[in-house]
mmCIF file of C-alpha atoms in Angstrom:
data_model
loop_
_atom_site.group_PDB
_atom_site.id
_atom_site.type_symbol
_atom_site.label_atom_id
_atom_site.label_comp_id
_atom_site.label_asym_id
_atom_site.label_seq_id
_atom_site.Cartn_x
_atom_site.Cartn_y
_atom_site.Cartn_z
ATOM 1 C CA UNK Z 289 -6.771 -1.352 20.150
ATOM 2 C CA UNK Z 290 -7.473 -2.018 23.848
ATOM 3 C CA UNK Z 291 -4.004 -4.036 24.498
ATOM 4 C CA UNK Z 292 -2.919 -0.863 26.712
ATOM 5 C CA UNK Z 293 -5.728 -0.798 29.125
ATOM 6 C CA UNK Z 294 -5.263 -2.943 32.243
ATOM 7 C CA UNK Z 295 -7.009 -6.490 32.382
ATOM 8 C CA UNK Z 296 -8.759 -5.619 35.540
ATOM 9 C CA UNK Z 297 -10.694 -2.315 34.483
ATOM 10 C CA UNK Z 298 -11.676 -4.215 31.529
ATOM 11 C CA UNK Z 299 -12.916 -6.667 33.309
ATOM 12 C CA UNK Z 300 -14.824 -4.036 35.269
ATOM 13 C CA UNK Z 301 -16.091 -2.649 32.311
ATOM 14 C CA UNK Z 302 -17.142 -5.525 30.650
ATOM 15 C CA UNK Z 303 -18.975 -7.071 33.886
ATOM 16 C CA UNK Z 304 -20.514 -3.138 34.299
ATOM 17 C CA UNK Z 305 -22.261 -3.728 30.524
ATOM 18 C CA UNK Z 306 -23.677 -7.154 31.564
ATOM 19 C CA UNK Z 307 -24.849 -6.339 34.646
ATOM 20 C CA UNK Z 308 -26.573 -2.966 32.909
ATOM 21 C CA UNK Z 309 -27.560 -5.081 30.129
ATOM 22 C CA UNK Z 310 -29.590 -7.218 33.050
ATOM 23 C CA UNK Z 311 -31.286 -3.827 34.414
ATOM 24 C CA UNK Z 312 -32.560 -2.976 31.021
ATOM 25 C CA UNK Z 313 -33.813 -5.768 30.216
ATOM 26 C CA UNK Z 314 -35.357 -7.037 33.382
ATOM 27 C CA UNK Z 315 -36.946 -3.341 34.590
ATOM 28 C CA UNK Z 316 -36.654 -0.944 31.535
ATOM 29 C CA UNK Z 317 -36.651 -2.355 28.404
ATOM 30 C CA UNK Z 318 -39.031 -5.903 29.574
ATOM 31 C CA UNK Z 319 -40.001 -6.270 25.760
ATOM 32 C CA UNK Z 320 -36.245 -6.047 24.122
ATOM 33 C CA UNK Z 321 -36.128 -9.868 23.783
ATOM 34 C CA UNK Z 322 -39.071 -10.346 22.172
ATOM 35 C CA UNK Z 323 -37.969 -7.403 19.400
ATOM 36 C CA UNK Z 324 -34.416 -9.034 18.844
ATOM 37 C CA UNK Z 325 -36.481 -12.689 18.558
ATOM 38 C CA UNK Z 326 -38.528 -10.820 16.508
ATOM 39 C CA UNK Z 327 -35.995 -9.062 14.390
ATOM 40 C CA UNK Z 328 -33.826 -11.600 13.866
ATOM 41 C CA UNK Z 329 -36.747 -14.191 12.936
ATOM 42 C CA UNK Z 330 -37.835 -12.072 10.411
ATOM 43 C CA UNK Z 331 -34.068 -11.694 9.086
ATOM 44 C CA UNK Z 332 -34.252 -15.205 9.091
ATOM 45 C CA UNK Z 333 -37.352 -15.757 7.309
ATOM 46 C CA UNK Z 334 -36.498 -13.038 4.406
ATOM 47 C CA UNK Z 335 -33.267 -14.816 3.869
ATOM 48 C CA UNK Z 336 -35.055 -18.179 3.342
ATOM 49 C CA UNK Z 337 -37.653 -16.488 0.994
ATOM 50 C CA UNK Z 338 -35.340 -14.084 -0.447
ATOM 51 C CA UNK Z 339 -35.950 -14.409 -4.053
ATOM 52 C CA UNK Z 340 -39.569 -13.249 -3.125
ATOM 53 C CA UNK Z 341 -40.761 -9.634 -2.517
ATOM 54 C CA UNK Z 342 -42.109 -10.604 0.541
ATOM 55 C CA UNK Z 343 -38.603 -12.313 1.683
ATOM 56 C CA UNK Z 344 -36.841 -9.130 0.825
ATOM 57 C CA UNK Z 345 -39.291 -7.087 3.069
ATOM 58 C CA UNK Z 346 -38.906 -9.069 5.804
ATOM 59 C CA UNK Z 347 -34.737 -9.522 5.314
ATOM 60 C CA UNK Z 348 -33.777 -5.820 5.262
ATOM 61 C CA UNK Z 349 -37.067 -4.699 7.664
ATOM 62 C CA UNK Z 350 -35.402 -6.965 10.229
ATOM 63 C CA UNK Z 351 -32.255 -5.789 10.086
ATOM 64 C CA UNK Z 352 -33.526 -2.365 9.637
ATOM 65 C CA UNK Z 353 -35.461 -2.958 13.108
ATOM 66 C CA UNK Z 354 -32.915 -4.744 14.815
ATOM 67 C CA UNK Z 355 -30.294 -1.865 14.130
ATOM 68 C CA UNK Z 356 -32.760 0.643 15.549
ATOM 69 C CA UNK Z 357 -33.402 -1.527 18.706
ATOM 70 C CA UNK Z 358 -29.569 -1.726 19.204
ATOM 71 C CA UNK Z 359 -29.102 1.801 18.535
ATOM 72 C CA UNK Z 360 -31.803 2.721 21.839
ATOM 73 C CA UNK Z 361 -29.922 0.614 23.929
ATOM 74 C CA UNK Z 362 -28.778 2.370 27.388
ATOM 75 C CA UNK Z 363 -25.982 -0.306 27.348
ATOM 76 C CA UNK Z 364 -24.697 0.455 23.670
ATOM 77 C CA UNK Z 365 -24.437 4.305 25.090
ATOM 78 C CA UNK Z 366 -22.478 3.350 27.830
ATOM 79 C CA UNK Z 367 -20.038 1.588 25.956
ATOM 80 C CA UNK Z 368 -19.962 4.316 23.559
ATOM 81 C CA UNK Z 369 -19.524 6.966 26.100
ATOM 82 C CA UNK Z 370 -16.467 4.064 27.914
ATOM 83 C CA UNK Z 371 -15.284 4.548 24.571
ATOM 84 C CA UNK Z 372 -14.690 8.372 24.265
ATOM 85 C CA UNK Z 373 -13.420 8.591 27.358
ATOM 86 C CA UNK Z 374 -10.953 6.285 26.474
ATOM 87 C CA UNK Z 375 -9.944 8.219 23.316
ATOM 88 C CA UNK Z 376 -9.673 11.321 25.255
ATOM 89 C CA UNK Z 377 -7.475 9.811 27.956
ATOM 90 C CA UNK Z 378 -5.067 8.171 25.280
ATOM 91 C CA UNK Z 379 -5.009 11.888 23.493
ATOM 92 C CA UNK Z 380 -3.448 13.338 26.070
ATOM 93 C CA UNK Z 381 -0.926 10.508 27.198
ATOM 94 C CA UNK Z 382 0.080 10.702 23.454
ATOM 95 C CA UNK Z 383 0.820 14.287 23.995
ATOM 96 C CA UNK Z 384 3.566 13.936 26.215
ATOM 97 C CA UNK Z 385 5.127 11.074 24.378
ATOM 98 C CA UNK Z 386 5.084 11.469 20.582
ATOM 99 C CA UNK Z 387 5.958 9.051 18.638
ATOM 100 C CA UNK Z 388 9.649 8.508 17.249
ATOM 101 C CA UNK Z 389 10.174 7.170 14.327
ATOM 102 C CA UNK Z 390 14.105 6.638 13.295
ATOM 103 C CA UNK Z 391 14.797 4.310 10.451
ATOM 104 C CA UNK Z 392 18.452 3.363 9.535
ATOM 105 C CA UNK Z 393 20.597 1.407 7.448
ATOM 106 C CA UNK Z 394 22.020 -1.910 8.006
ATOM 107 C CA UNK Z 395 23.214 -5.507 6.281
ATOM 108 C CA UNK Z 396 19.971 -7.185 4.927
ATOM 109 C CA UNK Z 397 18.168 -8.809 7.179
ATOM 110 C CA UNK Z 398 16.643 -11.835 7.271
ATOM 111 C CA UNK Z 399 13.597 -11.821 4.697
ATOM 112 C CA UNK Z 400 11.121 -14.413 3.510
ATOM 113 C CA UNK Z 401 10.769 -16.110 -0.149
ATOM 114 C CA UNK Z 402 7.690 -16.972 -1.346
ATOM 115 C CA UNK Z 403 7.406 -17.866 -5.177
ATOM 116 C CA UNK Z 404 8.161 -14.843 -7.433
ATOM 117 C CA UNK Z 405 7.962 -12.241 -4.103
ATOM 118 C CA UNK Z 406 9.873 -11.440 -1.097
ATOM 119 C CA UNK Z 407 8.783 -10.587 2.021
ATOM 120 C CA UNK Z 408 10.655 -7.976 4.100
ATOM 121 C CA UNK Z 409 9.900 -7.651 7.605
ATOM 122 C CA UNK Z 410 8.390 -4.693 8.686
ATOM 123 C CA UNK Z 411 10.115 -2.261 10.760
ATOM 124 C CA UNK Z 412 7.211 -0.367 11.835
ATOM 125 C CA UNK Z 413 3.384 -1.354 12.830
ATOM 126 C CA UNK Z 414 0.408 0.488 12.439
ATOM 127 C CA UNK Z 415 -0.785 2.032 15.678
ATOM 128 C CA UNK Z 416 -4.460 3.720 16.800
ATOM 129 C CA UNK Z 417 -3.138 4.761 19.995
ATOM 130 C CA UNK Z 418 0.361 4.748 21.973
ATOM 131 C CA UNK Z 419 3.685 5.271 20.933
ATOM 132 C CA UNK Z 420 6.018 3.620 18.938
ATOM 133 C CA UNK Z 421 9.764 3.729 18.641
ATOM 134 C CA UNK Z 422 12.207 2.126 16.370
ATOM 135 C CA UNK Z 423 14.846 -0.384 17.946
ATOM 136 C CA UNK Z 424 17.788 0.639 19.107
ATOM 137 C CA UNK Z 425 19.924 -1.715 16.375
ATOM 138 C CA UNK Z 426 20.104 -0.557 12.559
ATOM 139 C CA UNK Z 427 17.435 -1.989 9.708
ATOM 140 C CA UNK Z 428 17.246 -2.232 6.648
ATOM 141 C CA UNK Z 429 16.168 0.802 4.402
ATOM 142 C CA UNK Z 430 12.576 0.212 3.609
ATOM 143 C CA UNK Z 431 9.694 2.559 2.410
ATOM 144 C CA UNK Z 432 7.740 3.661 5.236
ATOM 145 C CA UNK Z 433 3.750 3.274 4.975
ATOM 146 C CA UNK Z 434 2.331 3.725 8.782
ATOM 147 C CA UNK Z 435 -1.115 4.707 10.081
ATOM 148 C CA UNK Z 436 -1.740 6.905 13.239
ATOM 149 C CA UNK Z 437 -5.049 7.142 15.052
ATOM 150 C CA UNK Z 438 -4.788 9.983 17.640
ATOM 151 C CA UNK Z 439 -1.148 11.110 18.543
ATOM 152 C CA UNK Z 440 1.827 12.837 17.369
ATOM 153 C CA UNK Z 441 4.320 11.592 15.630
ATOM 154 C CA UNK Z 442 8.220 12.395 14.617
ATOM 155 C CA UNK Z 443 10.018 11.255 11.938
ATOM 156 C CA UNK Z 444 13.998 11.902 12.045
ATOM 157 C CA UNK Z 445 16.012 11.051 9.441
ATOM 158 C CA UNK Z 446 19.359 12.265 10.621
ATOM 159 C CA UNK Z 447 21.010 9.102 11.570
ATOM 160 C CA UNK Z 448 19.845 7.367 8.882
ATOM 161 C CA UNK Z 449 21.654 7.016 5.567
ATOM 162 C CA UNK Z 450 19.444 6.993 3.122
ATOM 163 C CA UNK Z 451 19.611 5.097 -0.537
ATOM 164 C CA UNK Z 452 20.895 6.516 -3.698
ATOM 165 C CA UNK Z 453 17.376 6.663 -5.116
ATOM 166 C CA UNK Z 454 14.228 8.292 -4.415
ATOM 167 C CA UNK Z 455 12.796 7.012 -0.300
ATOM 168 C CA UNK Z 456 9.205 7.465 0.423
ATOM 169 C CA UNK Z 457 7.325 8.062 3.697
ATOM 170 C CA UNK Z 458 3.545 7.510 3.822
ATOM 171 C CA UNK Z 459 1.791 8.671 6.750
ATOM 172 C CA UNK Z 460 -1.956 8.477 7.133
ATOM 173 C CA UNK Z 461 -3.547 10.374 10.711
ATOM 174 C CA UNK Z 462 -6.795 11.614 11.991
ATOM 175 C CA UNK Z 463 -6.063 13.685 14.655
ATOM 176 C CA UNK Z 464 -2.356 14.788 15.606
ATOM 177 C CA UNK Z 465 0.999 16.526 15.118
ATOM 178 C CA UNK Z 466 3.457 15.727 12.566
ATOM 179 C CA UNK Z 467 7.371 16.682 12.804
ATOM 180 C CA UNK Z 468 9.963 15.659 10.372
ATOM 181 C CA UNK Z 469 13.934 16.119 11.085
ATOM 182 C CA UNK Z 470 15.806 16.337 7.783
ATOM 183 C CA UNK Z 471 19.274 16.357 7.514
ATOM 184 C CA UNK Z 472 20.809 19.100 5.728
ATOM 185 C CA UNK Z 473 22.013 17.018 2.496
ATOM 186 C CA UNK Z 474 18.953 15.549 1.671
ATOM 187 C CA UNK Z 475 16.029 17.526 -0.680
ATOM 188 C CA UNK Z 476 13.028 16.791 0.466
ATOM 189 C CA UNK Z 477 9.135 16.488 -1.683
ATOM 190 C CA UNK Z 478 6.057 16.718 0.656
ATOM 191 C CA UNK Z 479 2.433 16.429 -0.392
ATOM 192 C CA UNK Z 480 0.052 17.186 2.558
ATOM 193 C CA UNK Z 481 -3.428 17.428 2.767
ATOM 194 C CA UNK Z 482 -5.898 18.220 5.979
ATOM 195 C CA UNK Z 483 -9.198 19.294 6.855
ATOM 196 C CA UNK Z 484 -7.732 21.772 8.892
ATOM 197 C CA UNK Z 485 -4.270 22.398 10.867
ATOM 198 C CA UNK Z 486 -1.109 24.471 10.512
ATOM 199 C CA UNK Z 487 1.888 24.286 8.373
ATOM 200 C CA UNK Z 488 5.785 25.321 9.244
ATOM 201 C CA UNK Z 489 8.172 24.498 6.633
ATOM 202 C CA UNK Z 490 12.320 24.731 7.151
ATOM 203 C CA UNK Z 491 11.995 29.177 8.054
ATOM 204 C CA UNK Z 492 8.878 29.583 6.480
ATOM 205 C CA UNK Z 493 6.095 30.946 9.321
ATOM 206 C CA UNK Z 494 3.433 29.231 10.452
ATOM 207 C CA UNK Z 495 0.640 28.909 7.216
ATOM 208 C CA UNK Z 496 -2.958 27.690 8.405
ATOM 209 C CA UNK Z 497 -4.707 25.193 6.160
ATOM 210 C CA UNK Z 498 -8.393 24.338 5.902
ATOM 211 C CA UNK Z 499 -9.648 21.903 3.470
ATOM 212 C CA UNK Z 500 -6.466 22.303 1.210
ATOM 213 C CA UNK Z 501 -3.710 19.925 -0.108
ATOM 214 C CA UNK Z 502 -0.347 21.442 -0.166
ATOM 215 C CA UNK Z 503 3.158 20.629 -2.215
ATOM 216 C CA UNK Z 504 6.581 21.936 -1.182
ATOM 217 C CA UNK Z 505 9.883 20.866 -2.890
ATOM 218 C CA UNK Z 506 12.995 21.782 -2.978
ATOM 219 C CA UNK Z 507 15.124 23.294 -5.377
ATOM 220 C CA UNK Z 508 17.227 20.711 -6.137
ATOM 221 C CA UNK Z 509 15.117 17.872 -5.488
ATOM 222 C CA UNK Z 510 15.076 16.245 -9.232
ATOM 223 C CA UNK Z 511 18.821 15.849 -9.413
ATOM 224 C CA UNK Z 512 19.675 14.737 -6.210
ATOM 225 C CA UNK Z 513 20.976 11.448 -5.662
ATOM 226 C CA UNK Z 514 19.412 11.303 -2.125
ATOM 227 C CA UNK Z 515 15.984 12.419 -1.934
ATOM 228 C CA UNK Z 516 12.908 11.861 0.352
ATOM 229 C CA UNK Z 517 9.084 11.784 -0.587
ATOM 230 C CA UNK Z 518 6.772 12.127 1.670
ATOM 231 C CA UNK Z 519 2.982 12.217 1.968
ATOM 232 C CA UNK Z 520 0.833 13.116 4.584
ATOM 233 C CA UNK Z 521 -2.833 13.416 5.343
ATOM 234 C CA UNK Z 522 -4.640 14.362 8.411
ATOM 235 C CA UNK Z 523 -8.047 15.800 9.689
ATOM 236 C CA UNK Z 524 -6.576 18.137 11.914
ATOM 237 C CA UNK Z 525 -3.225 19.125 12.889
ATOM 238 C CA UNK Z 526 -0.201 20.711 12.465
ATOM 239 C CA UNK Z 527 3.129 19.554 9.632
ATOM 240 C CA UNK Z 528 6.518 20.992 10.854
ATOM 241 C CA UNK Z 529 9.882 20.023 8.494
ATOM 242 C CA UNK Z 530 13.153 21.475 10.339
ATOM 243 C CA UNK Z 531 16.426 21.002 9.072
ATOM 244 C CA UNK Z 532 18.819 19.164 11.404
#
């Protein structure tokens, strides 16, 4: 998740915590020690005497009081608040550089053999943050399955050529645009569903959505011989499918 950030504001951050751990300990918090020795001895304890009422009560009251104690921590809400403003900033720097997603045809490539099953390498990874693009040789045709964090992403299709069967893209986000390029040939199935975002399909105006799964298809989608299904889901957001 963090593979983006630099080594040396980590390294910052991380020595920031510590030495803010120190402070809290040593001048604000003197007695948070003694409640995690506390806490986790009793967590101890009620494991060992589990089978008893009295180990239960001390097993789940210690974890019950050491979640609490971690929870008041100054140092967990400065990691937390590191955190968010890390989200924010890789938000926007997804915003100028969506993420393109072109899969194409080519020989087989190499795949593995195990037992009854082979494995087929995978032409995309799942990504929280940053973009991802495919490579600039041909694969394989494989279904698509990918997860987004926070970012946009774009799907073209138009220099791919696509099997003689049905193709399926899966594409799972929580916060973020989603554009599809579909070439003029192929019909096209789409089941989307959101919390809330906008919808633009082929000429059709802009739809809003809140709460609410969605199905378009095309006319001729059940006897064509190329076809794409695709399913999307999203908090928020906005779906656009142009024709190219």
């Amino acid at each position: 998740m963090f593979k983006n950030i630099n080594s040396d504001y980590l390294n910052w951050i991380i020595l920031i915590g510590f030495l803010l751990l120190l402070l809290e300990v040593l001048f604000f918090n003197g007695g948070l020690i003694v409640t995690f020795l506390l806490s986790i001895g009793s967590i101890y304890l009620g494991r060992k005497w589990r089978p008893r009422f009295l180990g239960k009560l001390l097993y789940w009251g210690g974890w019950i009081w050491l979640v609490m104690t971690v929870l008041n921590m100054i140092t967990l809400r400065y990691f937390l608040f590191v955190l968010l403003i890390y989200f924010i900033v890789q938000f926007f720097q997804t915003q100028k550089n969506p993420k393109q997603v072109k899969p194409v045809i080519i020989e087989p490539q190499e795949t593995v053999e195990t037992g009854q099953f082979i494995q087929r390498k995978k032409i995309f990874e799942n990504k929280f943050f940053s973009s991802q693009k495919s490579p600039e040789h041909a694969y394989e045709w494989n279904d698509i399955n990918i997860q987004v964090g926070i970012g946009n992403t774009v799907i073209d299709l138009s220099d791919t050529v696509l099997p003689k069967e049905e193709a399926v893209i899966v594409i799972r986000s929580l916060v973020g645009n989603v554009q599809i390029l579909i070439p003029y040939e192929v019909e096209l199935h789409i089941h989307h569903s959101t919390m809330a975002g906008t919808i633009t399909i082929f000429q059709e105006s802009e739809q809003r959505v809140v709460n609410e799964t969605v199905i378009y298809e095309t006319a001729q989608y059940k006897e064509a011989d190329q076809k794409v299904k695709i399913f999307t889901s999203a908090i928020s957001g906005k779906l656009e499918v142009k024709r190219v």
